[in-house]
Short mmCIF file of C-alpha atoms in Angstrom, two decimals:
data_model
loop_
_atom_site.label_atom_id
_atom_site.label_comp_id
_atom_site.label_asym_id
_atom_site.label_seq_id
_atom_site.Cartn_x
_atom_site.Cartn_y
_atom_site.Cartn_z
CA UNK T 9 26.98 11.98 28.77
CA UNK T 10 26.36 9.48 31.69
CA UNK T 11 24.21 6.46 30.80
CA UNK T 12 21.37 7.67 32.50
CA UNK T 13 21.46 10.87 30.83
CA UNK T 14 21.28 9.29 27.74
CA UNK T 15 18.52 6.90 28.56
CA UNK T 16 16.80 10.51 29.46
CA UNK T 17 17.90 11.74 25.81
CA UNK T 18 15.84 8.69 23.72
CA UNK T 19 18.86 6.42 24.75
CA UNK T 20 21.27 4.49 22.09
CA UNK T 21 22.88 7.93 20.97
CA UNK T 22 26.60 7.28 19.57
CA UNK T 23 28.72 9.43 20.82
CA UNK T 24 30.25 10.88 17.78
CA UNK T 25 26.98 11.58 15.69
CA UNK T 26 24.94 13.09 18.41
CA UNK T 27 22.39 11.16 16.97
CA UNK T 28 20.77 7.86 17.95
CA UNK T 29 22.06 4.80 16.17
CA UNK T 30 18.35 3.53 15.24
CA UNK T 31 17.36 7.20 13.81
CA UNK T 32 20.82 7.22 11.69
CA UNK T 33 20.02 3.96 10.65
CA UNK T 34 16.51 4.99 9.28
CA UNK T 35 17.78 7.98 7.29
CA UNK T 36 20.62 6.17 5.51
CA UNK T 37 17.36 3.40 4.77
CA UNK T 38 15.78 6.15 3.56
CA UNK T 39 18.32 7.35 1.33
CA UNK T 40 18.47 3.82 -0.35
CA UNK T 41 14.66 4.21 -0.36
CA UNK T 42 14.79 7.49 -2.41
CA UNK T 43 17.53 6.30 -5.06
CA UNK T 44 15.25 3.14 -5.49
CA UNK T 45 12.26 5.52 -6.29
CA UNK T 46 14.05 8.12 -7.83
CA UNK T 47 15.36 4.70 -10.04
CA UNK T 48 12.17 3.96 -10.84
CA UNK T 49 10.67 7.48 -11.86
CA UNK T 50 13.61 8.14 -13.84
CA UNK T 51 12.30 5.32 -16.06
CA UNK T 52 8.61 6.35 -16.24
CA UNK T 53 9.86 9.47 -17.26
CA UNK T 54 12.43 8.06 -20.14
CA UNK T 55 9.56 5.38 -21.14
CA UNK T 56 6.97 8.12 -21.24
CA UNK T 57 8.88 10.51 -23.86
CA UNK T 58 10.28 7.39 -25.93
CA UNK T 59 6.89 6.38 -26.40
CA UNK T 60 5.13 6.95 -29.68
CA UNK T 61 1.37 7.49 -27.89
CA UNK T 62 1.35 7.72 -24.34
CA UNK T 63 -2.26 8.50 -22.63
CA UNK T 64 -2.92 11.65 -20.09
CA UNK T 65 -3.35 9.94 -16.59
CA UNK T 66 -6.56 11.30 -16.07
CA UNK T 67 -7.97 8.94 -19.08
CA UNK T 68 -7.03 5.94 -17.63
CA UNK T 69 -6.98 6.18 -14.22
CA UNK T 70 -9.65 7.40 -11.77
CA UNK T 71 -8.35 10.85 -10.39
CA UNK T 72 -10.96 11.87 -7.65
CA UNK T 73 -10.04 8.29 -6.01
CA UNK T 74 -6.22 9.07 -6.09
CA UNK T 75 -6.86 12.44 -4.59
CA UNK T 76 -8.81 10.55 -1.85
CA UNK T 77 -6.19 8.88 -1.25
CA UNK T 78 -3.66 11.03 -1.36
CA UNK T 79 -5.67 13.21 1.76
CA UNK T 80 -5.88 10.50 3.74
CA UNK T 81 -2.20 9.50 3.37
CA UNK T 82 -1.37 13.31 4.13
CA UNK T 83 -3.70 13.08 7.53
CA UNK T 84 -2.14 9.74 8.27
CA UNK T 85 1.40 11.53 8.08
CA UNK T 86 -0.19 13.89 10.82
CA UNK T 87 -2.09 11.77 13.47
CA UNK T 88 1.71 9.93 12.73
CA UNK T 89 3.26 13.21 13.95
CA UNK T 90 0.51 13.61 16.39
CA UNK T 91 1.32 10.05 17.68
CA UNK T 92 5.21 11.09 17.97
CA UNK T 93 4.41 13.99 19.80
CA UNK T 94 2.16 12.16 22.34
CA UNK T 95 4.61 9.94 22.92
CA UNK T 96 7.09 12.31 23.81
CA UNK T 97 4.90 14.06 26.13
CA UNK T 98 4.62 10.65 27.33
CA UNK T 99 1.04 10.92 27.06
CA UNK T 100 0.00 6.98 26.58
CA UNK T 101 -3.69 7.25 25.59
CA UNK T 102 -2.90 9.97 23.16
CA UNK T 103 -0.26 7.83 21.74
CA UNK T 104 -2.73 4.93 21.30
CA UNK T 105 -5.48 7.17 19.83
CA UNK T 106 -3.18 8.73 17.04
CA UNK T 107 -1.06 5.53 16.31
CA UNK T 108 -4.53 4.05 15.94
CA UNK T 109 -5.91 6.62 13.47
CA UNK T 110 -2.64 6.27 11.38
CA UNK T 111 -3.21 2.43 11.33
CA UNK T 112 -6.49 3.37 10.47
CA UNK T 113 -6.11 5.32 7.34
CA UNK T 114 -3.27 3.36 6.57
CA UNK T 115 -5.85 0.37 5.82
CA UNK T 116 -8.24 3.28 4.30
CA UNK T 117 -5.76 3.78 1.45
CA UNK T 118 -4.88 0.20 0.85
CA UNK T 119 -8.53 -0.30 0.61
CA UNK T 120 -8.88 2.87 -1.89
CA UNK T 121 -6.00 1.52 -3.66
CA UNK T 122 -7.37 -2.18 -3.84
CA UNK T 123 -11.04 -0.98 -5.41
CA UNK T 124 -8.97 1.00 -8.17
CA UNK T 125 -6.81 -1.84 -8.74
CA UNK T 126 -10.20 -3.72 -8.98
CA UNK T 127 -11.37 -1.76 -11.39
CA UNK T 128 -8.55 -1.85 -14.03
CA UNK T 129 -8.48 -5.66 -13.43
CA UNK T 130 -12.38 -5.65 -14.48
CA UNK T 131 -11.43 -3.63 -17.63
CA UNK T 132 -8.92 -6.04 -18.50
CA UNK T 133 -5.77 -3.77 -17.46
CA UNK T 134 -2.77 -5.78 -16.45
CA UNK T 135 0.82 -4.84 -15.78
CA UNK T 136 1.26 -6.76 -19.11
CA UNK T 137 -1.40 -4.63 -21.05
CA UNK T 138 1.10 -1.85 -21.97
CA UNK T 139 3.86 -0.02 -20.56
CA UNK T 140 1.53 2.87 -19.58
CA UNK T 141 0.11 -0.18 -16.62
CA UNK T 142 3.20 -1.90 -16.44
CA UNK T 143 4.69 1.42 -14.62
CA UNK T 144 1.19 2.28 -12.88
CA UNK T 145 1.33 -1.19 -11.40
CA UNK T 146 5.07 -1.34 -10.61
CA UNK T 147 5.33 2.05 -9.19
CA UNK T 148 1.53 1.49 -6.98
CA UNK T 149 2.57 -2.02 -6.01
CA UNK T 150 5.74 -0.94 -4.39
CA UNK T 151 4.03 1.49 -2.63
CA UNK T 152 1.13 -0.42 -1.37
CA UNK T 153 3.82 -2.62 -0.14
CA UNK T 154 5.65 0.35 1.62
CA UNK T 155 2.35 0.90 3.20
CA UNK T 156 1.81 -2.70 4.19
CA UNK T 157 5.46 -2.21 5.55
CA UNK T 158 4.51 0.52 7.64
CA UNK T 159 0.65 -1.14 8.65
CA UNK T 160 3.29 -4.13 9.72
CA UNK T 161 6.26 -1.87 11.66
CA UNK T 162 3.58 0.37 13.43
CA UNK T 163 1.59 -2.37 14.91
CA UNK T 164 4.01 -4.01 16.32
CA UNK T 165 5.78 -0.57 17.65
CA UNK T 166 2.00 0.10 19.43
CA UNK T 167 1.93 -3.58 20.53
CA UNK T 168 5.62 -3.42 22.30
CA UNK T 169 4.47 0.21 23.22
CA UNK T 170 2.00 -1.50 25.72
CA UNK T 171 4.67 -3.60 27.61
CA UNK T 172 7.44 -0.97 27.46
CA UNK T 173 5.97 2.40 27.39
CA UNK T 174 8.60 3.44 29.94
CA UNK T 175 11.39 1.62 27.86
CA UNK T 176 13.86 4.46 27.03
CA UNK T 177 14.11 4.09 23.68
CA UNK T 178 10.51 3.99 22.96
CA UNK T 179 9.71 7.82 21.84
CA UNK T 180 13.12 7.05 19.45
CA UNK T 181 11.28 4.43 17.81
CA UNK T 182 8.16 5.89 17.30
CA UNK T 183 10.27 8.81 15.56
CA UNK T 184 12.00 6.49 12.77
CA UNK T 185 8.85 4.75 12.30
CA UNK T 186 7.23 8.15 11.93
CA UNK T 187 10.59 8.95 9.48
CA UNK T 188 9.53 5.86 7.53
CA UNK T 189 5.85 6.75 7.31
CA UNK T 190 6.25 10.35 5.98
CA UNK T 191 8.92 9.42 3.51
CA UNK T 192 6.01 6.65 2.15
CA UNK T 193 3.69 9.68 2.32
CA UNK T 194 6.36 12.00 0.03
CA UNK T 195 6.69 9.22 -2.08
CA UNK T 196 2.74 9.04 -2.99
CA UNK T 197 2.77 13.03 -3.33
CA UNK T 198 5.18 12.66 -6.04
CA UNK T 199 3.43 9.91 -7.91
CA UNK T 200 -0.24 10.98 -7.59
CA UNK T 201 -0.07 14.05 -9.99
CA UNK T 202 2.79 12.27 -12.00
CA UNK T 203 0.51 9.26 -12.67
CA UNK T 204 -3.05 10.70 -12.43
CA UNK T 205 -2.82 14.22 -13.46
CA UNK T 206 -0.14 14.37 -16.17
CA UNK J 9 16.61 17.17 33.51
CA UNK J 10 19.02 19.07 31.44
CA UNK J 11 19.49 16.41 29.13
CA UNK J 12 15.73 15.86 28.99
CA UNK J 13 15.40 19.42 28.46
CA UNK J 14 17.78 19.39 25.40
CA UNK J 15 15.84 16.27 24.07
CA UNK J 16 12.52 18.06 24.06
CA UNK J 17 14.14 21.61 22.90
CA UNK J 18 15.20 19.48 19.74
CA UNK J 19 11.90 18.24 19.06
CA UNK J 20 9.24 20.74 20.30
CA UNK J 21 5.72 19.46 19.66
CA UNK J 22 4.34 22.22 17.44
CA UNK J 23 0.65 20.59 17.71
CA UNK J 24 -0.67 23.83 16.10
CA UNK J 25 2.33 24.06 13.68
CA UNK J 26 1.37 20.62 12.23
CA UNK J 27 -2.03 21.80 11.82
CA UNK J 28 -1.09 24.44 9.52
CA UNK J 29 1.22 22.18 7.98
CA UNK J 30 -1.92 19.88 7.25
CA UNK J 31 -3.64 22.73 6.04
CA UNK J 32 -1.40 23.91 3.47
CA UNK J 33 -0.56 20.03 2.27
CA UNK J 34 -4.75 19.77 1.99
CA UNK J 35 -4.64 23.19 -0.13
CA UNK J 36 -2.06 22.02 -2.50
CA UNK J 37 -3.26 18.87 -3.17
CA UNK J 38 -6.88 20.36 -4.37
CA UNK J 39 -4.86 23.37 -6.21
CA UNK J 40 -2.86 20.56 -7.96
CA UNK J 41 -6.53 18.62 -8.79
CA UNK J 42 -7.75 22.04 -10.08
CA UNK J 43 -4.80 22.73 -12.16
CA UNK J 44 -5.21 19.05 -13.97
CA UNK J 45 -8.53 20.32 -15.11
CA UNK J 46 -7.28 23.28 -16.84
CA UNK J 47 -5.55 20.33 -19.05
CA UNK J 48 -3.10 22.82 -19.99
CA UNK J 49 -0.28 21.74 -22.61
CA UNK J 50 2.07 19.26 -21.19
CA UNK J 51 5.27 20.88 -20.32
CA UNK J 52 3.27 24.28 -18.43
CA UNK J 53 1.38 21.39 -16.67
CA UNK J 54 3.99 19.09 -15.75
CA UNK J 55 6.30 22.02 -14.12
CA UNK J 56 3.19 23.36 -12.20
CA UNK J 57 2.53 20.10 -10.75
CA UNK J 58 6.41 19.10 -9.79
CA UNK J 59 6.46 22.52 -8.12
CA UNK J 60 3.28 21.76 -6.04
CA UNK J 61 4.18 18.04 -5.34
CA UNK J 62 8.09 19.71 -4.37
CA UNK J 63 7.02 22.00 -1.72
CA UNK J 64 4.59 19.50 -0.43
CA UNK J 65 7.51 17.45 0.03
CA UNK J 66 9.57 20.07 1.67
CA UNK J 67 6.85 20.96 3.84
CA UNK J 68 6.51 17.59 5.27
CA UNK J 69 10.04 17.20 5.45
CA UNK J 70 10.75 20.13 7.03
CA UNK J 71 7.98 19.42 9.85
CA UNK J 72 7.40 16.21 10.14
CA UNK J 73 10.44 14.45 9.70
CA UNK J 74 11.83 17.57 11.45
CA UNK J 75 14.37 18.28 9.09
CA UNK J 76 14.24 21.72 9.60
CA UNK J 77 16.65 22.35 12.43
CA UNK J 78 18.33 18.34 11.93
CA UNK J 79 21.77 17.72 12.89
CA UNK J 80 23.79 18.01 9.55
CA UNK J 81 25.23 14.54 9.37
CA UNK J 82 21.96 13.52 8.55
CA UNK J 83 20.92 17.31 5.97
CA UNK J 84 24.12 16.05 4.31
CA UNK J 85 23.14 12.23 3.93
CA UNK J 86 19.83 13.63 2.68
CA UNK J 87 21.76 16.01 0.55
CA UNK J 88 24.48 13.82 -1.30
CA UNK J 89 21.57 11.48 -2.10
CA UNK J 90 19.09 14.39 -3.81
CA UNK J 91 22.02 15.66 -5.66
CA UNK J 92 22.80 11.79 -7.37
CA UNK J 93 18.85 11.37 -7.35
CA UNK J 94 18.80 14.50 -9.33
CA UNK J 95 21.71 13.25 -11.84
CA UNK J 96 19.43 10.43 -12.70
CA UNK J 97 17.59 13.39 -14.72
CA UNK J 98 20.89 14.34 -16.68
CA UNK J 99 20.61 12.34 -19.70
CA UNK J 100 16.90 13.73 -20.31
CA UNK J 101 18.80 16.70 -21.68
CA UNK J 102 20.16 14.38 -24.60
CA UNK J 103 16.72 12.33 -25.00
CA UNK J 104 13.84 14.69 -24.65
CA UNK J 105 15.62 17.48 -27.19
CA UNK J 106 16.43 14.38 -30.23
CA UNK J 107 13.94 14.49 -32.79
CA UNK J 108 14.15 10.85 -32.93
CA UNK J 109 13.73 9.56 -29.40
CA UNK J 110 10.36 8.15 -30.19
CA UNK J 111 11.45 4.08 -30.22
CA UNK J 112 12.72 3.75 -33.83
CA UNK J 113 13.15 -0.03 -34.85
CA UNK J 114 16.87 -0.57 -35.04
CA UNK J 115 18.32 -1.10 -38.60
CA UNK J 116 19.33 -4.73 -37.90
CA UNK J 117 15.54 -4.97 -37.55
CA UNK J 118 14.80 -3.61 -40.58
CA UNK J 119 17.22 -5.40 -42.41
CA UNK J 120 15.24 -8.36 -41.14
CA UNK J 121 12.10 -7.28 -42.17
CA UNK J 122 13.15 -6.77 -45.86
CA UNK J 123 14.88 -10.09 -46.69
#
């Protein structure tokens, strides 16, 4: 492939994957990401049935909140897709109108999140309460900051998108950051019903 | 324009195939609320709501993250992680069938206790 054919393609594709470094790069992230998760839910799950009482989500934490925010994650994931797509099409104001809306909602849920967390603190529920918060804080918090991550990568993606929307490898990095986002929206599908609803 | 072509083919923008992607993640995710409120017994409830939360999952990594159709270095990086993911599970087997895998104090403990 000659070098301006793969500036065409999304550019920095390695010749023996067929797929661009930066993309490969994200997925093998990602795969760290999901064993650190998977880590982590492995234990709620041991700590859960090794517990003598353990409470039903529901009672403890506020379930029409956490299904708030687990819509507007899941509509953040698709103005993300959306934003992907525009860019692609190399349509610049529809980039900056969906990549807007996903920053959007991304500071929707943190503020969601933020009021709940507000509420246990009022209550007097700490990560050191029991191990029933000591999970629900540990498994939120790394998420929030997951989210923050993505609030941080996505700004700065639209911000370099302004000075180099004709870079070639621009509509490559909008896909990994979308790869990133999603993967923080699977993550908060999984623990939603595993935290709120079990 | 060939290689531009191949780029795109790759990576179609489905608008209207997101749309219904969003519209079946929005449907599970109040079918999942709904079944919470049943508060059916734990192990019926817990299976129902992995299941949901699974093909939610699939769905938006099938269409968002484009997996469906992906090159298979990266299925098979995705794939050898799930599969040690999933062994993380295995000793669940041993713990959630022992009668006594509620925390027990340990002997040594007890010993203590006595004297």
């Amino acid at each position: 492939m000659s070098a301006q054919a793969a500036a065409v393609h999304g550019g920095g594709e390695y010749a023996s994957t067929g797929i661009p470094n930066g993309k490969l790069g994200v997925w093998l992230f990602l795969a760290s990401e999901i064993m650190l998760f998977a880590t982590l839910f492995t234990t709620y799950v041991v700590l859960r049935i090794s517990a003598p009482s353990w409470p039903r989500g529901w009672e403890e934490l506020n379930v029409p909140l956490g299904a708030l925010n687990t819509l507007v994650l899941i509509t953040s994931s698709v103005t993300m897709v959306l934003a992907y797509a525009k860019a692609q099409a190399r349509d610049k104001a529809g980039f900056y109108r969906y990549i807007g809306l996903t920053l959007a909602l991304s500071f929707v849920f943190l503020i969601i999140k933020s009021f709940e967390y507000k509420a246990k603190f009022d209550r007097g529920h700490f990560p050191s309460t029991n191990i029933f918060f000591a999970i629900y804080f540990t498994l939120t918090g790394l998420h929030a900051l997951h989210v923050i991550g993505g609030i941080v990568f996505n700004s700065g993606l639209a911000l370099w998108g302004r000075r180099h929307w004709d870079h070639p490898l621009f509509a490559g990095r909008v896909e990994c950051a979308g790869l990133y986002w999603h993967f923080v929206d699977i993550v908060w599908i999984f623990l939603f019903p595993a935290l709120y609803l079990l | 324009m060939n290689a531009r072509n191949h780029a795109s083919a790759a990576h179609v923008p489905h608008v209207r195939l997101y749309l219904a992607i969003f519209g079946a993640l929005i449907f599970l995710t109040v079918l999942t609320v709904l079944v919470s409120y049943l508060h059916l017994p734990k192990a019926p409830a817990v299976l129902i709501a992995l299941a949901i939360a699974s093909v939610k999952a699939s769905l938006v990594g099938s269409f968002f993250m484009h997996l469906k159709g992906e090159k298979a270095l990266i299925l098979a990086v995705i794939g050898v992680t799930l599969f040690f993911a999933g062994g993380l599970l295995l000793p669940l087997y041993d713990i959630a069938g022992s009668p006594t895998r509620v925390s027990q104090p340990w002997p040594s403990e007890q010993a203590d206790k006595t004297q």
